[in-house]
Amino acid sequence: MAGTESEPTGARDASLPARAKIAVTAGKVAAAVSRKAGRGSGSVIGGKVALKLDPDLLATLADHLDVVLVSATNGKTTTTRLIAEALRAAGPVVSNALGANMPAGITSALAGGSESRFGVIEVDEKYLAGVARDTHPKAIALLNLSRDQLDRAAETRMMAEKWREGLQDTEAVVIANADDPLVTWAASSCKKVVWVAAGQAWKEDAWSCPACGGVMQRPGDDWFCQECGFRRPNPHWALQGTHVIDPQRGAWPIQLQLPGRANLANATSSAAVAAVFGVSPQVALERMRAVTAVAGRYDVVQYQGRDIRLLLAKNPAGWLETFSLIDGPPTPVVLSVNALDADGTDTSWLWDVDYERLAGHPVFVLGQRKLDLAVRLEVAGLQFHVVDSLEQAVRMAPPGRIEAIANYTAFQQLRKAVAG
């Protein structure tokens, strides 16, 4: 099915139980019809049809795979791609490479990986525990937790508690970000944890202790609760500058083509995951170097004779990281925000984003909720133009590469616009 990244299918399809074979075939037909109708890749509808016919299909398809699950508020699609590239050093990989990360999309992806050895699966935070029960992963990577899609997602501390309860019996090696107190709290119930010092730029969701509710002390990179003693664990792996430090204190250079500190952190966690499967940091990081873009993110495209870099930011933590990537003033910046179902319909998060960082940039605002964003920028004291289309923004923008930042569905719309 569409939306996967895998090796050719083959002999194993014939060994599936009859019900599973029928479900996979029906799902592929549904996906093909969806694509022909112009309704996207078809991976989600294909997976829904397949699971309707065989509710145990996800477990069946994952049975022969060494599975890695990747979950987080930000960075899971990129980290999934980096891990997949690293593990290809050891064998064929199937992955939901385009980010369809709920059970239907995951099922579609695995249906295309019958000859694969590894399954590298991005999982929506809400579905992590259930997918872990179905797929019996060998490793689970937990990167971060922050506020996101407030109309559908649980409050961050509640999400950490769900992870903690849902993963406490897992046999998987859990690779967890020791710099995020919420992730640490979630992972600390697990039997086997590898701690990674991957950093945490956005701290606004982790000032109260997830264990007792006390005020968290956060001197430098450290954190601890004076009231109950919950504190940052000693990491096994760490990001130090542009190097990964492994448990033996070896230092391995990161030479990504993806920009920003957040991606250095993603690579560090990915190297720790790869090591669980016997892939050395040197080999893993060298393979990650080949990744230039992830589902269109970070792509520099030509449109109306101008270079435009496409950047995805869908919540306050993501916008903070993205602002650190863009070229300085007077580089023109296009901002686009929607509030469709896939984005979350609550736009109150706009008030948590530090848009003041865009001072000095010519700013152009579009998208379904452009007026909401315009009010926020007005309060921030920025100069900006509200426009109806990317084409209009490009016509008005001063010379130079344009940085285009958008949330989820707005990002997809920008990709379609630049594709003609």
CSV table of C-alpha atoms in Angstrom, one decimal, residues 26-210:
chain,number,residue,atom,x,y,z
A,26,ALA,CA,-9.1,-5.9,0.4
A,27,GLY,CA,-7.1,-3.1,2.0
A,28,LYS,CA,-4.9,-2.8,-1.0
A,29,VAL,CA,-7.9,-2.6,-3.3
A,30,ALA,CA,-9.5,0.1,-1.0
A,31,ALA,CA,-6.2,2.1,-1.0
A,32,ALA,CA,-5.9,1.9,-4.8
A,33,VAL,CA,-9.5,3.1,-5.2
A,34,SER,CA,-8.8,6.0,-2.8
A,35,ARG,CA,-5.6,7.0,-4.8
A,36,LYS,CA,-7.5,6.8,-8.1
A,37,ALA,CA,-10.2,9.1,-6.7
A,38,GLY,CA,-7.5,11.6,-5.7
A,39,ARG,CA,-8.1,11.2,-1.9
A,40,GLY,CA,-4.5,10.8,-0.9
A,41,SER,CA,-2.2,7.8,-0.5
A,42,GLY,CA,-5.0,5.5,0.6
A,43,SER,CA,-3.0,4.1,3.5
A,44,VAL,CA,-5.5,5.0,6.2
A,45,ILE,CA,-8.6,3.8,4.4
A,46,GLY,CA,-6.8,0.7,3.3
A,47,GLY,CA,-5.8,-0.1,6.8
A,48,LYS,CA,-9.2,0.5,8.2
A,49,VAL,CA,-10.8,-1.9,5.7
A,50,ALA,CA,-8.2,-4.5,6.4
A,51,LEU,CA,-8.6,-4.2,10.2
A,52,LYS,CA,-12.4,-4.4,9.8
A,53,LEU,CA,-12.0,-7.8,8.1
A,54,ASP,CA,-9.3,-9.0,10.5
A,55,PRO,CA,-9.0,-7.2,13.8
A,56,ASP,CA,-5.8,-9.2,14.6
A,57,LEU,CA,-4.1,-8.3,11.4
A,58,LEU,CA,-1.6,-5.8,12.9
A,59,ALA,CA,-0.2,-8.5,15.2
A,60,THR,CA,-0.1,-11.0,12.4
A,61,LEU,CA,1.9,-8.7,10.1
A,62,ALA,CA,4.3,-7.8,12.9
A,63,ASP,CA,4.9,-11.3,14.0
A,64,HIS,CA,8.0,-12.0,11.9
A,65,LEU,CA,9.6,-8.5,12.4
A,66,ASP,CA,12.0,-7.1,14.9
A,67,VAL,CA,10.0,-4.0,15.7
A,68,VAL,CA,11.0,-0.5,16.8
A,69,LEU,CA,8.2,1.9,17.9
A,70,VAL,CA,8.9,5.7,17.9
A,71,SER,CA,6.6,8.1,19.8
A,72,ALA,CA,6.8,11.8,20.7
A,73,THR,CA,5.1,15.1,20.3
A,74,ASN,CA,7.8,16.3,17.9
A,75,GLY,CA,10.4,14.6,15.8
A,76,LYS,CA,9.0,11.2,15.5
A,77,THR,CA,8.7,11.1,11.7
A,78,THR,CA,12.3,12.3,11.3
A,79,THR,CA,13.6,9.9,13.9
A,80,THR,CA,11.7,7.0,12.4
A,81,ARG,CA,13.3,7.7,9.1
A,82,LEU,CA,16.8,8.0,10.6
A,83,ILE,CA,16.4,4.7,12.5
A,84,ALA,CA,15.1,3.0,9.3
A,85,GLU,CA,18.2,4.1,7.4
A,86,ALA,CA,20.5,2.9,10.2
A,87,LEU,CA,18.9,-0.5,10.5
A,88,ARG,CA,19.1,-1.1,6.7
A,89,ALA,CA,22.8,-1.8,7.5
A,90,ALA,CA,21.5,-5.1,9.1
A,91,GLY,CA,18.6,-6.0,6.8
A,92,PRO,CA,15.5,-5.0,4.9
A,93,VAL,CA,13.2,-2.5,6.7
A,94,VAL,CA,9.5,-1.7,6.4
A,95,SER,CA,8.3,1.6,7.8
A,96,ASN,CA,5.4,4.0,7.8
A,97,ALA,CA,7.7,6.5,6.2
A,98,LEU,CA,5.0,9.1,5.4
A,99,GLY,CA,3.7,9.5,9.0
A,100,ALA,CA,0.4,7.6,9.0
A,101,ASN,CA,0.9,6.7,12.6
A,102,MET,CA,-2.4,5.3,13.9
A,103,PRO,CA,-3.2,1.6,13.8
A,104,ALA,CA,-4.8,1.8,10.3
A,105,GLY,CA,-1.9,3.5,8.7
A,106,ILE,CA,0.6,1.2,10.6
A,107,THR,CA,-1.3,-1.8,9.3
A,108,SER,CA,-1.1,-0.6,5.8
A,109,ALA,CA,2.6,0.0,6.1
A,110,LEU,CA,3.3,-3.5,7.5
A,111,ALA,CA,1.2,-5.1,4.8
A,112,GLY,CA,3.9,-4.0,2.3
A,113,GLY,CA,6.8,-5.5,4.2
A,114,SER,CA,6.4,-9.3,4.0
A,115,GLU,CA,10.1,-9.8,3.2
A,116,SER,CA,11.5,-7.3,5.7
A,117,ARG,CA,13.5,-8.1,8.8
A,118,PHE,CA,12.8,-4.9,10.7
A,119,GLY,CA,9.7,-2.8,11.3
A,120,VAL,CA,10.4,0.8,12.2
A,121,ILE,CA,7.1,2.3,13.2
A,122,GLU,CA,6.1,5.8,14.1
A,123,VAL,CA,3.2,5.8,16.6
A,124,ASP,CA,0.8,8.5,17.6
A,125,GLU,CA,1.2,9.2,21.4
A,126,LYS,CA,-2.4,8.1,22.2
A,127,TYR,CA,-2.0,4.7,20.5
A,128,LEU,CA,1.5,3.8,21.8
A,129,ALA,CA,0.5,1.3,24.4
A,130,GLY,CA,-2.0,-0.5,22.2
A,131,VAL,CA,0.4,-0.8,19.3
A,132,ALA,CA,3.1,-2.1,21.6
A,133,ARG,CA,0.7,-4.8,22.8
A,134,ASP,CA,0.0,-5.9,19.2
A,135,THR,CA,3.5,-5.7,17.8
A,136,HIS,CA,5.7,-6.9,20.7
A,137,PRO,CA,8.5,-4.5,19.9
A,138,LYS,CA,12.2,-5.1,20.6
A,139,ALA,CA,12.8,-1.4,21.2
A,140,ILE,CA,10.6,1.7,21.9
A,141,ALA,CA,12.0,5.2,21.5
A,142,LEU,CA,10.4,7.9,23.6
A,143,LEU,CA,11.6,11.4,22.6
A,144,ASN,CA,9.5,14.1,24.2
A,145,LEU,CA,6.1,15.2,25.4
A,146,SER,CA,4.6,18.7,25.1
A,147,ARG,CA,1.2,20.4,24.5
A,148,ASP,CA,-0.3,19.5,21.2
A,149,GLN,CA,-3.8,19.3,19.6
A,150,LEU,CA,-5.5,20.4,22.8
A,151,ASP,CA,-8.9,19.4,21.5
A,152,ARG,CA,-8.0,15.7,21.1
A,153,ALA,CA,-4.9,14.9,23.1
A,154,ALA,CA,-4.6,14.5,26.8
A,155,GLU,CA,-2.9,17.0,29.0
A,156,THR,CA,0.8,16.2,28.9
A,157,ARG,CA,1.1,14.8,32.4
A,158,MET,CA,-1.9,12.6,31.7
A,159,MET,CA,-0.2,11.3,28.6
A,160,ALA,CA,2.9,10.6,30.5
A,161,GLU,CA,0.8,8.6,33.0
A,162,LYS,CA,-0.8,6.6,30.1
A,163,TRP,CA,2.6,5.7,28.8
A,164,ARG,CA,3.8,4.8,32.2
A,165,GLU,CA,0.9,2.4,32.9
A,166,GLY,CA,0.7,1.1,29.3
A,167,LEU,CA,4.4,0.2,29.0
A,168,GLN,CA,5.2,-1.0,32.5
A,169,ASP,CA,5.0,-4.7,31.4
A,170,THR,CA,6.8,-4.4,28.1
A,171,GLU,CA,9.8,-6.6,27.4
A,172,ALA,CA,11.2,-4.0,25.0
A,173,VAL,CA,14.3,-1.9,25.5
A,174,VAL,CA,13.0,1.6,26.1
A,175,ILE,CA,15.2,4.3,24.8
A,176,ALA,CA,14.1,7.5,26.6
A,177,ASN,CA,15.1,11.2,26.7
A,178,ALA,CA,16.5,11.7,30.2
A,179,ASP,CA,16.2,15.5,29.7
A,180,ASP,CA,12.4,15.5,29.5
A,181,PRO,CA,10.9,14.9,33.0
A,182,LEU,CA,7.6,13.7,31.5
A,183,VAL,CA,9.3,11.1,29.4
A,184,THR,CA,11.5,10.1,32.3
A,185,TRP,CA,8.5,9.6,34.5
A,186,ALA,CA,6.8,7.5,31.8
A,187,ALA,CA,9.8,5.3,31.1
A,188,SER,CA,10.8,4.8,34.8
A,189,SER,CA,8.2,2.1,35.2
A,190,CYS,CA,9.8,0.0,32.4
A,191,LYS,CA,12.1,-3.0,33.0
A,192,LYS,CA,14.9,-2.1,30.6
A,193,VAL,CA,15.6,1.6,29.9
A,194,VAL,CA,18.5,3.2,28.0
A,195,TRP,CA,18.7,6.9,29.0
A,196,VAL,CA,19.7,9.4,26.3
A,197,ALA,CA,20.7,13.0,27.0
A,198,ALA,CA,19.1,14.5,24.0
A,199,GLY,CA,18.2,17.9,25.3
A,200,GLN,CA,15.0,19.8,25.8
A,201,ALA,CA,14.6,23.3,24.4
A,202,TRP,CA,10.9,23.7,25.3
A,203,LYS,CA,10.5,23.4,29.1
A,204,GLU,CA,7.1,25.1,29.6
A,205,ASP,CA,5.3,21.8,30.1
A,206,ALA,CA,7.6,20.4,32.7
A,207,TRP,CA,7.9,22.8,35.6
A,208,SER,CA,5.8,20.6,37.9
A,209,CYS,CA,6.9,17.2,39.1
A,210,PRO,CA,5.0,14.4,37.3
